[in-house]
Amino acid sequence: MGEINVLEYQPLPELNNFADTSTGFTLGIDMEGTPLQLDMATFRRGGMVAFTGVMYLNGQMPLIQVGDVAQKLDSRIVRVSAQSYPASLANYHF
C-alpha cells in the first residue's frame, strides 16, 4: 500500500449499544489520490475483543453497513463461545 492520509474522523454513536461494550467511527481517507470512506466497529463480548471494517468509495453507499457486519460477528462469537469456552472464560471481563 502507498501513502494514506486521514482527512476526516467522525464517531458512529449508533455502534455504542451492542455486545458488552462497543464503539465505532468513520474515517474519510485519501489513498494514493483515491477518496475512500472507512467505517470501523470495535467491541468486546466476554473475554473476546473484535473489530471489523467496511471500506468504500467516498460519496457512495457501502454494500453492507459496518454495524451489520459487527452484529453478525458478535452473534457468531456468542454462538461459538457457548460451545467451546469454559464458563469461567466466557464471563471474564477486562
The first five atom37 places (N, CA, C, CB, O) and aatype in JSON, in Angstrom:
{
  "aatype": [12, 7, 6, 9, 2, 19, 10, 6, 18, 5, 14, 10, 14, 6, 10, 2, 2, 13, 0, 3, 16, 15, 16, 7, 13, 16, 10, 7, 9, 3, 12, 6, 7, 16, 14, 10, 5, 10, 3, 12, 0, 16, 13, 1, 1, 7, 7, 12, 19, 0, 13, 16, 7, 19, 12, 18, 10, 2, 7, 5, 12, 14, 10, 9, 5, 19, 7, 3, 19, 0, 5, 11, 10, 3, 15, 1, 9, 19, 1, 19, 15, 0, 5, 15, 18, 14, 0, 15, 10, 0, 2, 18, 8, 13],
  "atom_mask": [
    [1, 1, 1, 1, 1],
    [1, 1, 1, 0, 1],
    [1, 1, 1, 1, 1],
    [1, 1, 1, 1, 1],
    [1, 1, 1, 1, 1],
    [1, 1, 1, 1, 1],
    [1, 1, 1, 1, 1],
    [1, 1, 1, 1, 1],
    [1, 1, 1, 1, 1],
    [1, 1, 1, 1, 1],
    [1, 1, 1, 1, 1],
    [1, 1, 1, 1, 1],
    [1, 1, 1, 1, 1],
    [1, 1, 1, 1, 1],
    [1, 1, 1, 1, 1],
    [1, 1, 1, 1, 1],
    [1, 1, 1, 1, 1],
    [1, 1, 1, 1, 1],
    [1, 1, 1, 1, 1],
    [1, 1, 1, 1, 1],
    [1, 1, 1, 1, 1],
    [1, 1, 1, 1, 1],
    [1, 1, 1, 1, 1],
    [1, 1, 1, 0, 1],
    [1, 1, 1, 1, 1],
    [1, 1, 1, 1, 1],
    [1, 1, 1, 1, 1],
    [1, 1, 1, 0, 1],
    [1, 1, 1, 1, 1],
    [1, 1, 1, 1, 1],
    [1, 1, 1, 1, 1],
    [1, 1, 1, 1, 1],
    [1, 1, 1, 0, 1],
    [1, 1, 1, 1, 1],
    [1, 1, 1, 1, 1],
    [1, 1, 1, 1, 1],
    [1, 1, 1, 1, 1],
    [1, 1, 1, 1, 1],
    [1, 1, 1, 1, 1],
    [1, 1, 1, 1, 1],
    [1, 1, 1, 1, 1],
    [1, 1, 1, 1, 1],
    [1, 1, 1, 1, 1],
    [1, 1, 1, 1, 1],
    [1, 1, 1, 1, 1],
    [1, 1, 1, 0, 1],
    [1, 1, 1, 0, 1],
    [1, 1, 1, 1, 1],
    [1, 1, 1, 1, 1],
    [1, 1, 1, 1, 1],
    [1, 1, 1, 1, 1],
    [1, 1, 1, 1, 1],
    [1, 1, 1, 0, 1],
    [1, 1, 1, 1, 1],
    [1, 1, 1, 1, 1],
    [1, 1, 1, 1, 1],
    [1, 1, 1, 1, 1],
    [1, 1, 1, 1, 1],
    [1, 1, 1, 0, 1],
    [1, 1, 1, 1, 1],
    [1, 1, 1, 1, 1],
    [1, 1, 1, 1, 1],
    [1, 1, 1, 1, 1],
    [1, 1, 1, 1, 1],
    [1, 1, 1, 1, 1],
    [1, 1, 1, 1, 1],
    [1, 1, 1, 0, 1],
    [1, 1, 1, 1, 1],
    [1, 1, 1, 1, 1],
    [1, 1, 1, 1, 1],
    [1, 1, 1, 1, 1],
    [1, 1, 1, 1, 1],
    [1, 1, 1, 1, 1],
    [1, 1, 1, 1, 1],
    [1, 1, 1, 1, 1],
    [1, 1, 1, 1, 1],
    [1, 1, 1, 1, 1],
    [1, 1, 1, 1, 1],
    [1, 1, 1, 1, 1],
    [1, 1, 1, 1, 1],
    [1, 1, 1, 1, 1],
    [1, 1, 1, 1, 1],
    [1, 1, 1, 1, 1],
    [1, 1, 1, 1, 1],
    [1, 1, 1, 1, 1],
    [1, 1, 1, 1, 1],
    [1, 1, 1, 1, 1],
    [1, 1, 1, 1, 1],
    [1, 1, 1, 1, 1],
    [1, 1, 1, 1, 1],
    [1, 1, 1, 1, 1],
    [1, 1, 1, 1, 1],
    [1, 1, 1, 1, 1],
    [1, 1, 1, 1, 1]
  ],
  "atom_positions": [
    [[0.84, -1.18, 0.0], [0.0, 0.0, 0.0], [0.88, 1.24, 0.0], [-0.95, 0.0, 1.21], [1.96, 1.25, 0.58]],
    [[0.38, 2.26, -0.66], [1.08, 3.52, -0.68], [0.67, 4.4, 0.49], [0.0, 0.0, 0.0], [0.22, 3.91, 1.52]],
    [[0.82, 5.68, 0.3], [0.53, 6.65, 1.34], [-0.97, 6.77, 1.57], [1.12, 8.01, 0.98], [-1.76, 6.8, 0.63]],
    [[-1.36, 6.84, 2.84], [-2.75, 7.02, 3.24], [-2.83, 8.25, 4.12], [-3.3, 5.76, 3.97], [-2.1, 8.35, 5.11]],
    [[-3.71, 9.18, 3.79], [-3.92, 10.38, 4.59], [-5.33, 10.38, 5.14], [-3.66, 11.66, 3.74], [-6.3, 10.17, 4.41]],
    [[-5.45, 10.61, 6.45], [-6.76, 10.72, 7.08], [-7.23, 12.16, 6.91], [-6.71, 10.31, 8.61], [-6.54, 13.1, 7.31]],
    [[-8.41, 12.32, 6.31], [-8.95, 13.64, 6.04], [-10.05, 14.03, 7.02], [-9.48, 13.7, 4.63], [-10.27, 15.22, 7.27]],
    [[-10.75, 13.05, 7.57], [-11.9, 13.33, 8.42], [-12.1, 12.17, 9.38], [-13.17, 13.56, 7.57], [-11.85, 11.01, 9.04]],
    [[-12.57, 12.49, 10.59], [-12.9, 11.48, 11.59], [-14.25, 11.85, 12.18], [-11.81, 11.38, 12.7], [-14.49, 13.01, 12.52]],
    [[-15.15, 10.88, 12.31], [-16.42, 11.08, 12.99], [-16.78, 9.82, 13.76], [-17.55, 11.45, 11.98], [-16.64, 8.71, 13.23]],
    [[-17.24, 9.97, 15.0], [-17.72, 8.8, 15.73], [-19.03, 8.31, 15.11], [-17.92, 9.13, 17.23], [-19.76, 9.07, 14.49]],
    [[-19.31, 7.03, 15.3], [-20.59, 6.43, 14.88], [-21.31, 5.97, 16.15], [-20.36, 5.22, 13.87], [-21.22, 4.8, 16.52]],
    [[-22.03, 6.88, 16.83], [-22.63, 6.56, 18.13], [-23.65, 5.42, 18.07], [-23.3, 7.78, 18.69], [-23.92, 4.79, 19.09]],
    [[-24.22, 5.14, 16.9], [-25.17, 4.03, 16.8], [-24.5, 2.68, 17.03], [-25.84, 4.05, 15.43], [-25.18, 1.67, 17.19]],
    [[-23.17, 2.65, 17.04], [-22.44, 1.41, 17.29], [-22.04, 1.24, 18.76], [-21.19, 1.36, 16.42], [-21.26, 0.35, 19.09]],
    [[-22.57, 2.09, 19.64], [-22.22, 2.03, 21.06], [-23.19, 1.2, 21.88], [-22.16, 3.42, 21.61], [-23.2, 1.31, 23.11]],
    [[-24.03, 0.36, 21.25], [-25.09, -0.28, 22.03], [-25.23, -1.78, 21.79], [-26.38, 0.38, 21.73], [-26.34, -2.3, 21.84]],
    [[-24.14, -2.48, 21.53], [-24.25, -3.93, 21.42], [-23.04, -4.58, 22.08], [-24.37, -4.38, 19.95], [-22.08, -3.9, 22.43]],
    [[-23.1, -5.89, 22.23], [-22.1, -6.68, 22.95], [-21.97, -6.14, 24.38], [-20.72, -6.62, 22.2], [-22.87, -5.46, 24.87]],
    [[-20.85, -6.44, 25.04], [-20.65, -5.93, 26.4], [-20.27, -4.45, 26.36], [-19.56, -6.73, 27.13], [-20.69, -3.67, 27.21]],
    [[-19.47, -4.1, 25.38], [-19.09, -2.7, 25.15], [-18.68, -2.58, 23.68], [-17.92, -2.25, 26.12], [-18.13, -3.51, 23.1]],
    [[-18.96, -1.42, 23.11], [-18.65, -1.27, 21.68], [-18.5, 0.21, 21.33], [-19.75, -1.91, 20.81], [-18.95, 1.09, 22.06]],
    [[-17.86, 0.45, 20.21], [-17.72, 1.8, 19.67], [-17.48, 1.7, 18.18], [-16.57, 2.57, 20.38], [-17.12, 0.65, 17.65]],
    [[-17.68, 2.81, 17.51], [-17.44, 2.83, 16.07], [-17.07, 4.22, 15.6], [0.0, 0.0, 0.0], [-17.36, 5.21, 16.27]],
    [[-16.44, 4.29, 14.44], [-16.07, 5.57, 13.86], [-15.95, 5.42, 12.35], [-14.75, 6.09, 14.47], [-15.84, 4.31, 11.83]],
    [[-15.96, 6.55, 11.67], [-15.74, 6.56, 10.24], [-14.6, 7.52, 9.93], [-17.03, 6.97, 9.48], [-14.47, 8.58, 10.54]],
    [[-13.79, 7.14, 8.98], [-12.67, 7.96, 8.54], [-12.84, 8.27, 7.06], [-11.32, 7.26, 8.8], [-13.11, 7.38, 6.26]],
    [[-12.67, 9.53, 6.71], [-12.51, 9.89, 5.31], [-11.02, 9.85, 5.03], [0.0, 0.0, 0.0], [-10.25, 10.53, 5.71]],
    [[-10.59, 9.07, 4.05], [-9.17, 8.93, 3.78], [-8.87, 9.16, 2.3], [-8.67, 7.53, 4.21], [-9.75, 9.04, 1.45]],
    [[-7.64, 9.48, 2.04], [-7.14, 9.59, 0.68], [-6.04, 8.53, 0.55], [-6.6, 11.04, 0.36], [-5.02, 8.6, 1.23]],
    [[-6.27, 7.57, -0.34], [-5.29, 6.51, -0.56], [-4.75, 6.67, -1.97], [-5.91, 5.08, -0.33], [-5.39, 6.28, -2.95]],
    [[-3.57, 7.24, -2.05], [-2.91, 7.48, -3.34], [-3.82, 8.18, -4.34], [-2.43, 6.16, -3.93], [-3.89, 7.8, -5.51]],
    [[-4.51, 9.24, -3.86], [-5.37, 10.03, -4.72], [-6.8, 9.52, -4.85], [0.0, 0.0, 0.0], [-7.61, 10.17, -5.51]],
    [[-7.13, 8.4, -4.24], [-8.49, 7.87, -4.29], [-9.19, 8.19, -2.98], [-8.48, 6.33, -4.55], [-8.74, 7.75, -1.92]],
    [[-10.3, 8.96, -3.03], [-11.03, 9.29, -1.8], [-11.89, 8.09, -1.36], [-11.93, 10.54, -2.02], [-12.74, 7.62, -2.11]],
    [[-11.65, 7.63, -0.15], [-12.35, 6.47, 0.39], [-12.95, 6.8, 1.74], [-11.41, 5.27, 0.51], [-12.55, 7.76, 2.4]],
    [[-13.91, 6.0, 2.14], [-14.5, 6.07, 3.47], [-14.23, 4.74, 4.14], [-16.04, 6.38, 3.41], [-14.4, 3.69, 3.52]],
    [[-13.81, 4.76, 5.4], [-13.54, 3.55, 6.17], [-14.37, 3.61, 7.44], [-12.03, 3.4, 6.5], [-14.14, 4.47, 8.29]],
    [[-15.33, 2.71, 7.57], [-16.16, 2.62, 8.77], [-15.63, 1.45, 9.6], [-17.68, 2.42, 8.42], [-15.44, 0.35, 9.08]],
    [[-15.39, 1.69, 10.89], [-14.83, 0.67, 11.78], [-15.74, 0.48, 12.99], [-13.41, 1.07, 12.24], [-16.35, 1.42, 13.49]],
    [[-15.81, -0.76, 13.46], [-16.53, -1.1, 14.69], [-15.62, -1.99, 15.53], [-17.89, -1.82, 14.38], [-14.99, -2.91, 15.02]],
    [[-15.57, -1.7, 16.82], [-14.78, -2.47, 17.78], [-15.7, -2.83, 18.94], [-13.51, -1.68, 18.26], [-16.47, -1.99, 19.41]],
    [[-15.62, -4.07, 19.41], [-16.48, -4.46, 20.53], [-15.83, -5.56, 21.34], [-17.85, -4.91, 20.03], [-14.88, -6.22, 20.91]],
    [[-16.37, -5.74, 22.55], [-15.93, -6.81, 23.44], [-17.14, -7.63, 23.84], [-15.2, -6.24, 24.7], [-18.19, -7.09, 24.17]],
    [[-16.97, -8.93, 23.8], [-18.0, -9.87, 24.25], [-17.29, -10.85, 25.16], [-18.73, -10.61, 23.04], [-16.53, -11.7, 24.7]],
    [[-17.54, -10.74, 26.47], [-16.83, -11.59, 27.42], [-15.34, -11.34, 27.31], [0.0, 0.0, 0.0], [-14.89, -10.19, 27.4]],
    [[-14.57, -12.39, 27.13], [-13.12, -12.28, 27.02], [-12.62, -12.07, 25.59], [0.0, 0.0, 0.0], [-11.42, -12.05, 25.36]],
    [[-13.53, -11.91, 24.65], [-13.15, -11.73, 23.24], [-13.27, -10.26, 22.84], [-14.03, -12.6, 22.33], [-14.24, -9.59, 23.18]],
    [[-12.28, -9.79, 22.13], [-12.31, -8.45, 21.55], [-12.25, -8.61, 20.04], [-11.13, -7.55, 22.08], [-11.45, -9.4, 19.52]],
    [[-13.08, -7.86, 19.33], [-13.13, -7.98, 17.87], [-13.24, -6.6, 17.24], [-14.3, -8.88, 17.43], [-13.73, -5.65, 17.86]],
    [[-12.79, -6.52, 16.02], [-13.02, -5.3, 15.25], [-13.23, -5.68, 13.8], [-11.83, -4.3, 15.4], [-12.75, -6.7, 13.32]],
    [[-13.96, -4.83, 13.12], [-14.26, -5.07, 11.72], [-14.4, -3.73, 11.02], [-15.53, -5.92, 11.55], [-14.63, -2.7, 11.66]],
    [[-14.26, -3.74, 9.72], [-14.36, -2.51, 8.96], [-14.95, -2.73, 7.58], [0.0, 0.0, 0.0], [-14.93, -3.84, 7.04]],
    [[-15.48, -1.66, 7.04], [-16.01, -1.64, 5.68], [-15.42, -0.42, 4.99], [-17.6, -1.62, 5.67], [-15.51, 0.7, 5.5]],
    [[-14.82, -0.64, 3.81], [-14.22, 0.45, 3.06], [-14.94, 0.57, 1.72], [-12.69, 0.23, 2.85], [-15.26, -0.43, 1.08]],
    [[-15.19, 1.82, 1.31], [-15.9, 2.06, 0.07], [-15.52, 3.45, -0.46], [-17.44, 1.95, 0.28], [-14.96, 4.27, 0.27]],
    [[-15.83, 3.69, -1.73], [-15.52, 4.98, -2.33], [-16.3, 6.08, -1.64], [-15.83, 4.97, -3.84], [-17.5, 5.94, -1.38]],
    [[-15.63, 7.18, -1.34], [-16.27, 8.31, -0.7], [-17.43, 8.81, -1.58], [-15.25, 9.46, -0.43], [-17.27, 8.94, -2.79]],
    [[-18.57, 9.07, -0.96], [-19.74, 9.53, -1.69], [-20.65, 8.41, -2.15], [0.0, 0.0, 0.0], [-21.76, 8.67, -2.6]],
    [[-20.22, 7.17, -2.04], [-21.02, 6.01, -2.42], [-21.6, 5.37, -1.16], [-20.17, 4.97, -3.22], [-21.19, 5.69, -0.04]],
    [[-22.55, 4.5, -1.35], [-23.1, 3.73, -0.23], [-22.33, 2.41, -0.13], [-24.65, 3.48, -0.43], [-22.05, 1.78, -1.15]],
    [[-22.0, 1.98, 1.08], [-21.33, 0.68, 1.21], [-22.29, -0.44, 0.84], [-20.79, 0.48, 2.64], [-23.51, -0.29, 0.96]],
    [[-21.74, -1.56, 0.4], [-22.58, -2.72, 0.06], [-23.23, -3.31, 1.3], [-21.74, -3.79, -0.65], [-24.3, -3.91, 1.22]],
    [[-22.58, -3.15, 2.46], [-23.12, -3.6, 3.75], [-22.64, -2.6, 4.8], [-22.65, -5.07, 4.1], [-21.53, -2.08, 4.72]],
    [[-23.49, -2.33, 5.77], [-23.15, -1.4, 6.84], [-22.22, -2.1, 7.85], [-24.43, -0.88, 7.55], [-22.39, -3.28, 8.13]],
    [[-21.26, -1.35, 8.38], [-20.31, -1.94, 9.33], [-21.04, -2.44, 10.58], [-19.24, -0.9, 9.73], [-20.61, -3.43, 11.18]],
    [[-22.12, -1.79, 10.99], [-22.89, -2.26, 12.14], [-23.49, -3.63, 11.9], [0.0, 0.0, 0.0], [-23.56, -4.45, 12.82]],
    [[-23.94, -3.89, 10.67], [-24.49, -5.21, 10.33], [-23.4, -6.28, 10.39], [-25.14, -5.18, 8.94], [-23.63, -7.38, 10.88]],
    [[-22.21, -5.95, 9.88], [-21.09, -6.89, 9.93], [-20.72, -7.17, 11.38], [-19.86, -6.33, 9.15], [-20.5, -8.33, 11.76]],
    [[-20.64, -6.13, 12.2], [-20.26, -6.3, 13.6], [-21.3, -7.13, 14.36], [-20.08, -4.93, 14.28], [-20.94, -7.98, 15.17]],
    [[-22.58, -6.88, 14.1], [-23.64, -7.65, 14.77], [-23.56, -9.13, 14.39], [-25.04, -7.08, 14.4], [-23.73, -10.0, 15.24]],
    [[-23.3, -9.42, 13.11], [-23.17, -10.81, 12.68], [-21.96, -11.48, 13.34], [-23.04, -10.89, 11.15], [-22.04, -12.63, 13.78]],
    [[-20.85, -10.76, 13.4], [-19.66, -11.3, 14.05], [-19.92, -11.53, 15.53], [-18.46, -10.34, 13.86], [-19.53, -12.57, 16.07]],
    [[-20.59, -10.6, 16.19], [-20.93, -10.76, 17.6], [-21.81, -11.98, 17.81], [-21.62, -9.51, 18.13], [-21.6, -12.74, 18.75]],
    [[-22.79, -12.17, 16.95], [-23.68, -13.34, 17.07], [-22.89, -14.64, 16.94], [-24.78, -13.29, 16.0], [-23.16, -15.61, 17.65]],
    [[-21.94, -14.67, 16.02], [-21.11, -15.87, 15.87], [-20.24, -16.1, 17.09], [-20.23, -15.75, 14.63], [-20.09, -17.24, 17.53]],
    [[-19.68, -15.03, 17.63], [-18.85, -15.17, 18.83], [-19.69, -15.75, 19.96], [-18.24, -13.8, 19.26], [-19.24, -16.65, 20.67]],
    [[-20.9, -15.25, 20.14], [-21.78, -15.75, 21.2], [-22.06, -17.24, 20.98], [-23.11, -14.95, 21.24], [-21.97, -18.04, 21.91]],
    [[-22.4, -17.61, 19.75], [-22.75, -18.99, 19.44], [-21.55, -19.93, 19.63], [-23.28, -19.1, 18.0], [-21.67, -20.98, 20.25]],
    [[-20.41, -19.55, 19.09], [-19.22, -20.41, 19.16], [-18.66, -20.46, 20.58], [-18.14, -19.92, 18.19], [-18.25, -21.53, 21.05]],
    [[-18.64, -19.32, 21.27], [-18.06, -19.32, 22.62], [-18.9, -20.13, 23.58], [-17.91, -17.9, 23.13], [-18.37, -20.71, 24.53]],
    [[-20.21, -20.19, 23.36], [-21.07, -21.01, 24.22], [-20.73, -22.49, 24.05], [-22.55, -20.76, 23.9], [-20.93, -23.27, 24.97]],
    [[-20.23, -22.86, 22.89], [-19.9, -24.26, 22.61], [-18.48, -24.62, 23.01], [-20.1, -24.55, 21.15], [-18.21, -25.78, 23.34]],
    [[-17.55, -23.65, 22.97], [-16.15, -24.02, 23.11], [-15.42, -23.42, 24.31], [-15.45, -23.63, 21.9], [-14.37, -23.95, 24.69]],
    [[-15.92, -22.36, 24.91], [-15.23, -21.74, 26.04], [-15.68, -22.34, 27.35], [-15.45, -20.24, 26.05], [-16.86, -22.66, 27.53]],
    [[-14.74, -22.51, 28.28], [-15.17, -22.85, 29.63], [-15.99, -21.68, 30.18], [-13.94, -23.16, 30.55], [-15.72, -20.53, 29.86]],
    [[-16.97, -21.98, 30.99], [-17.86, -20.95, 31.53], [-17.08, -19.83, 32.22], [-18.85, -21.57, 32.51], [-17.48, -18.67, 32.16]],
    [[-15.97, -20.17, 32.85], [-15.2, -19.14, 33.56], [-14.61, -18.11, 32.61], [-14.08, -19.79, 34.37], [-14.49, -16.94, 32.99]],
    [[-14.24, -18.5, 31.4], [-13.69, -17.54, 30.43], [-14.79, -16.79, 29.7], [-12.81, -18.25, 29.42], [-14.61, -15.62, 29.35]],
    [[-15.9, -17.41, 29.45], [-16.99, -16.76, 28.71], [-17.5, -15.54, 29.45], [-18.15, -17.73, 28.47], [-18.0, -14.6, 28.82]],
    [[-17.39, -15.52, 30.78], [-17.89, -14.39, 31.56], [-16.78, -13.48, 32.05], [-18.69, -14.89, 32.73], [-17.04, -12.58, 32.86]],
    [[-15.56, -13.68, 31.59], [-14.45, -12.87, 32.02], [-14.56, -11.46, 31.45], [-13.12, -13.52, 31.61], [-14.86, -11.29, 30.27]],
    [[-14.31, -10.46, 32.27], [-14.36, -9.05, 31.82], [-13.0, -8.41, 32.07], [-15.49, -8.25, 32.56], [-12.41, -8.57, 33.14]],
    [[-12.52, -7.7, 31.08], [-11.24, -6.99, 31.21], [-11.35, -5.84, 32.17], [-10.75, -6.49, 29.86], [-10.37, -5.13, 32.4]]
  ]
}
